[in-house]
Amino acid sequence: MQEYHKKSLQFALFIIVIASTVFSIPPSYADRMITIQKVSDVKEESLLNTISDVSQYSKIFPDNVKYVKILDNSTRLVDINAGINGIFFDTQAICKTDSNGNYVVDVVSGDLKGTVMTTSLEKTWGFHGQKDGGTIANISLDVKTSGLLAWMINFVPDSSVSDALQYGFDKFVKQAQMQ
């Protein structure tokens, strides 16, 4: 009988330690900065038009964006349902061009609240020697997460996030080239 109480006490202590650890994790603890530079064979204006047309995101990313709803045209507030591998999140973001000409997506709600992606575009030579026929893109992604997403993203290496960012940019380039 004493062995039973000892095992019960050990189990209870184990549960207390686990619960203390889980509940002591701050609600927002994942923060990372990812930057990439890509050169594309598409004109800057065409690329900016494609990136800034949020209504086309579900067409450009059919596996990752279920829908985008424009909530307020004046503030450029949108509601996006996006995800990967069947896990989707609702979030709201402000998508705008800032005073420096950069395209900025500022997430204002959901598990990604505080995340900011800034894309600066610069004209360059096209791949076939056409002046201003190409674009250099510098993309900076400051990821802030909370909740379940924060826990999940800790298992994703920066290189995977960078690869996903590059893949997304390539999809925008492909769409811009088709227009």
mmCIF file of C-alpha atoms in Angstrom:
data_model
loop_
_atom_site.group_PDB
_atom_site.id
_atom_site.type_symbol
_atom_site.label_atom_id
_atom_site.label_comp_id
_atom_site.label_asym_id
_atom_site.label_seq_id
_atom_site.Cartn_x
_atom_site.Cartn_y
_atom_site.Cartn_z
ATOM 1 C CA MET A 1 0.000 0.000 0.000
ATOM 2 C CA GLN A 2 2.853 2.371 0.784
ATOM 3 C CA GLU A 3 4.327 1.737 -2.707
ATOM 4 C CA TYR A 4 0.982 2.818 -4.210
ATOM 5 C CA HIS A 5 1.050 6.137 -2.288
ATOM 6 C CA LYS A 6 4.663 6.738 -3.303
ATOM 7 C CA LYS A 7 3.808 6.257 -7.004
ATOM 8 C CA SER A 8 0.717 8.443 -6.646
ATOM 9 C CA LEU A 9 2.799 11.188 -5.041
ATOM 10 C CA GLN A 10 5.437 10.942 -7.797
ATOM 11 C CA PHE A 11 2.735 11.129 -10.476
ATOM 12 C CA ALA A 12 1.107 14.141 -8.796
ATOM 13 C CA LEU A 13 4.492 15.872 -8.526
ATOM 14 C CA PHE A 14 5.161 15.140 -12.216
ATOM 15 C CA ILE A 15 1.789 16.687 -13.194
ATOM 16 C CA ILE A 16 2.482 19.776 -11.064
ATOM 17 C CA VAL A 17 5.918 20.262 -12.664
ATOM 18 C CA ILE A 18 4.495 19.877 -16.187
ATOM 19 C CA ALA A 19 1.558 22.200 -15.480
ATOM 20 C CA SER A 20 3.867 24.805 -13.934
ATOM 21 C CA THR A 21 6.138 24.670 -16.955
ATOM 22 C CA VAL A 22 3.320 24.929 -19.492
ATOM 23 C CA PHE A 23 1.517 27.761 -17.711
ATOM 24 C CA SER A 24 4.699 29.724 -17.062
ATOM 25 C CA ILE A 25 5.405 30.087 -20.792
ATOM 26 C CA PRO A 26 4.530 33.651 -21.773
ATOM 27 C CA PRO A 27 1.644 33.980 -24.245
ATOM 28 C CA SER A 28 3.892 35.614 -26.842
ATOM 29 C CA TYR A 29 7.396 34.273 -27.003
ATOM 30 C CA ALA A 30 8.303 33.518 -30.599
ATOM 31 C CA ASP A 31 9.971 36.401 -32.409
ATOM 32 C CA ARG A 32 12.289 36.154 -35.384
ATOM 33 C CA MET A 33 13.574 38.286 -38.203
ATOM 34 C CA ILE A 34 13.972 36.797 -41.676
ATOM 35 C CA THR A 35 15.373 38.780 -44.607
ATOM 36 C CA ILE A 36 15.836 37.779 -48.211
ATOM 37 C CA GLN A 37 16.837 39.464 -51.441
ATOM 38 C CA LYS A 38 15.513 38.227 -54.781
ATOM 39 C CA VAL A 39 16.023 39.451 -58.329
ATOM 40 C CA SER A 40 13.209 38.894 -60.798
ATOM 41 C CA ASP A 41 12.711 39.362 -64.510
ATOM 42 C CA VAL A 42 9.582 41.477 -64.164
ATOM 43 C CA LYS A 43 9.088 45.234 -64.084
ATOM 44 C CA GLU A 44 8.837 46.887 -60.685
ATOM 45 C CA GLU A 45 5.418 48.427 -61.338
ATOM 46 C CA SER A 46 3.924 45.119 -62.449
ATOM 47 C CA LEU A 47 5.359 43.305 -59.425
ATOM 48 C CA LEU A 48 4.112 45.957 -56.985
ATOM 49 C CA ASN A 49 0.632 45.836 -58.542
ATOM 50 C CA THR A 50 0.552 42.053 -58.134
ATOM 51 C CA ILE A 51 1.825 42.060 -54.541
ATOM 52 C CA SER A 52 -0.554 44.817 -53.472
ATOM 53 C CA ASP A 53 -3.681 43.234 -55.014
ATOM 54 C CA VAL A 54 -4.722 41.244 -51.922
ATOM 55 C CA SER A 55 -8.006 40.236 -53.568
ATOM 56 C CA GLN A 56 -5.967 37.868 -55.789
ATOM 57 C CA TYR A 57 -4.094 36.098 -52.978
ATOM 58 C CA SER A 58 -6.421 33.080 -52.903
ATOM 59 C CA LYS A 59 -5.869 32.687 -56.660
ATOM 60 C CA ILE A 60 -2.072 33.036 -56.378
ATOM 61 C CA PHE A 61 -1.846 30.784 -53.293
ATOM 62 C CA PRO A 62 -4.794 28.368 -53.626
ATOM 63 C CA ASP A 63 -3.350 25.883 -51.110
ATOM 64 C CA ASN A 64 -2.490 28.492 -48.501
ATOM 65 C CA VAL A 65 -5.135 31.233 -48.629
ATOM 66 C CA LYS A 66 -8.782 30.305 -48.233
ATOM 67 C CA TYR A 67 -10.052 33.853 -48.534
ATOM 68 C CA VAL A 68 -9.203 37.533 -48.258
ATOM 69 C CA LYS A 69 -11.904 40.050 -47.391
ATOM 70 C CA ILE A 70 -11.268 43.760 -47.689
ATOM 71 C CA LEU A 71 -12.804 45.240 -44.530
ATOM 72 C CA ASP A 72 -11.910 48.905 -44.989
ATOM 73 C CA ASN A 73 -10.627 50.457 -48.217
ATOM 74 C CA SER A 74 -9.460 53.674 -46.562
ATOM 75 C CA THR A 75 -7.254 51.978 -43.945
ATOM 76 C CA ARG A 76 -6.498 48.987 -46.222
ATOM 77 C CA LEU A 77 -7.621 46.597 -43.461
ATOM 78 C CA VAL A 78 -8.128 43.023 -44.658
ATOM 79 C CA ASP A 79 -9.285 39.780 -43.091
ATOM 80 C CA ILE A 80 -7.208 36.797 -44.245
ATOM 81 C CA ASN A 81 -7.686 33.085 -43.634
ATOM 82 C CA ALA A 82 -4.319 31.522 -44.421
ATOM 83 C CA GLY A 83 -2.252 28.563 -43.377
ATOM 84 C CA ILE A 84 -0.195 25.569 -44.320
ATOM 85 C CA ASN A 85 -0.660 21.794 -44.189
ATOM 86 C CA GLY A 86 -4.343 22.084 -43.315
ATOM 87 C CA ILE A 87 -3.831 24.390 -40.312
ATOM 88 C CA PHE A 88 -5.441 27.750 -41.062
ATOM 89 C CA PHE A 89 -5.602 30.946 -39.027
ATOM 90 C CA ASP A 90 -7.850 33.972 -39.288
ATOM 91 C CA THR A 91 -6.007 37.222 -38.993
ATOM 92 C CA GLN A 92 -6.455 40.857 -39.880
ATOM 93 C CA ALA A 93 -3.762 42.975 -41.444
ATOM 94 C CA ILE A 94 -3.215 46.421 -42.857
ATOM 95 C CA CYS A 95 -1.666 46.175 -46.324
ATOM 96 C CA LYS A 96 -0.314 49.453 -47.671
ATOM 97 C CA THR A 97 2.503 51.247 -49.435
ATOM 98 C CA ASP A 98 4.442 53.452 -47.014
ATOM 99 C CA SER A 99 5.941 56.892 -47.633
ATOM 100 C CA ASN A 100 9.209 55.294 -48.849
ATOM 101 C CA GLY A 101 7.391 53.253 -51.504
ATOM 102 C CA ASN A 102 7.754 49.982 -49.572
ATOM 103 C CA TYR A 103 4.858 47.539 -49.479
ATOM 104 C CA VAL A 104 4.070 46.795 -45.827
ATOM 105 C CA VAL A 105 1.830 44.124 -44.334
ATOM 106 C CA ASP A 106 1.189 44.807 -40.641
ATOM 107 C CA VAL A 107 -0.741 42.056 -38.843
ATOM 108 C CA VAL A 108 -3.088 43.588 -36.268
ATOM 109 C CA SER A 109 -4.921 40.545 -34.854
ATOM 110 C CA GLY A 110 -4.670 36.809 -34.302
ATOM 111 C CA ASP A 111 -1.719 34.605 -33.420
ATOM 112 C CA LEU A 112 0.508 36.628 -35.778
ATOM 113 C CA LYS A 113 -0.354 40.032 -34.240
ATOM 114 C CA GLY A 114 2.655 42.345 -34.429
ATOM 115 C CA THR A 115 4.191 40.576 -37.424
ATOM 116 C CA VAL A 116 5.377 43.018 -40.090
ATOM 117 C CA MET A 117 6.565 42.195 -43.592
ATOM 118 C CA THR A 118 8.216 44.984 -45.553
ATOM 119 C CA THR A 119 9.047 44.628 -49.240
ATOM 120 C CA SER A 120 11.180 47.234 -50.954
ATOM 121 C CA LEU A 121 11.481 47.067 -54.723
ATOM 122 C CA GLU A 122 14.166 48.572 -56.911
ATOM 123 C CA LYS A 123 14.401 48.648 -60.684
ATOM 124 C CA THR A 124 17.284 46.781 -62.305
ATOM 125 C CA TRP A 125 18.245 45.331 -65.647
ATOM 126 C CA GLY A 126 16.036 42.546 -66.950
ATOM 127 C CA PHE A 127 17.496 39.110 -67.525
ATOM 128 C CA HIS A 128 17.638 39.770 -71.264
ATOM 129 C CA GLY A 129 19.401 43.152 -71.003
ATOM 130 C CA GLN A 130 16.304 45.358 -70.894
ATOM 131 C CA LYS A 131 16.894 48.489 -68.799
ATOM 132 C CA ASP A 132 14.448 48.603 -65.839
ATOM 133 C CA GLY A 133 13.019 45.265 -67.005
ATOM 134 C CA GLY A 134 13.868 43.531 -63.737
ATOM 135 C CA THR A 135 13.323 44.138 -60.051
ATOM 136 C CA ILE A 136 15.427 43.647 -56.950
ATOM 137 C CA ALA A 137 13.231 42.837 -53.964
ATOM 138 C CA ASN A 138 14.417 43.140 -50.380
ATOM 139 C CA ILE A 139 11.947 41.440 -48.068
ATOM 140 C CA SER A 140 12.114 41.748 -44.312
ATOM 141 C CA LEU A 141 9.779 39.608 -42.219
ATOM 142 C CA ASP A 142 9.589 40.336 -38.495
ATOM 143 C CA VAL A 143 7.569 37.383 -37.191
ATOM 144 C CA LYS A 144 5.818 37.656 -33.853
ATOM 145 C CA THR A 145 3.581 34.822 -32.741
ATOM 146 C CA SER A 146 1.524 33.801 -29.765
ATOM 147 C CA GLY A 147 -0.728 30.957 -28.765
ATOM 148 C CA LEU A 148 -0.533 27.613 -30.538
ATOM 149 C CA LEU A 149 1.323 29.145 -33.480
ATOM 150 C CA ALA A 150 4.166 30.347 -31.230
ATOM 151 C CA TRP A 151 4.665 26.859 -29.915
ATOM 152 C CA MET A 152 4.556 25.347 -33.404
ATOM 153 C CA ILE A 153 6.932 27.830 -35.032
ATOM 154 C CA ASN A 154 9.672 27.024 -32.517
ATOM 155 C CA PHE A 155 10.106 23.724 -34.367
ATOM 156 C CA VAL A 156 10.475 25.405 -37.774
ATOM 157 C CA PRO A 157 14.045 26.437 -38.661
ATOM 158 C CA ASP A 158 14.715 29.921 -40.041
ATOM 159 C CA SER A 159 15.840 28.342 -43.316
ATOM 160 C CA SER A 160 12.366 26.838 -43.793
ATOM 161 C CA VAL A 161 10.696 30.188 -43.140
ATOM 162 C CA SER A 162 13.121 31.815 -45.589
ATOM 163 C CA ASP A 163 12.397 29.126 -48.202
ATOM 164 C CA ALA A 164 8.648 29.679 -47.785
ATOM 165 C CA LEU A 165 9.141 33.434 -48.178
ATOM 166 C CA GLN A 166 11.156 32.905 -51.362
ATOM 167 C CA TYR A 167 8.568 30.475 -52.700
ATOM 168 C CA GLY A 168 5.803 33.030 -52.053
ATOM 169 C CA PHE A 169 7.761 35.762 -53.791
ATOM 170 C CA ASP A 170 8.337 33.490 -56.799
ATOM 171 C CA LYS A 171 4.553 32.920 -57.002
ATOM 172 C CA PHE A 172 4.027 36.704 -57.125
ATOM 173 C CA VAL A 173 6.644 37.002 -59.891
ATOM 174 C CA LYS A 174 4.964 34.252 -61.913
ATOM 175 C CA GLN A 175 1.587 35.980 -61.541
ATOM 176 C CA ALA A 176 3.080 39.345 -62.563
ATOM 177 C CA GLN A 177 4.682 37.787 -65.631
ATOM 178 C CA MET A 178 1.317 36.387 -66.750
ATOM 179 C CA GLN A 179 -0.295 39.827 -66.754
#
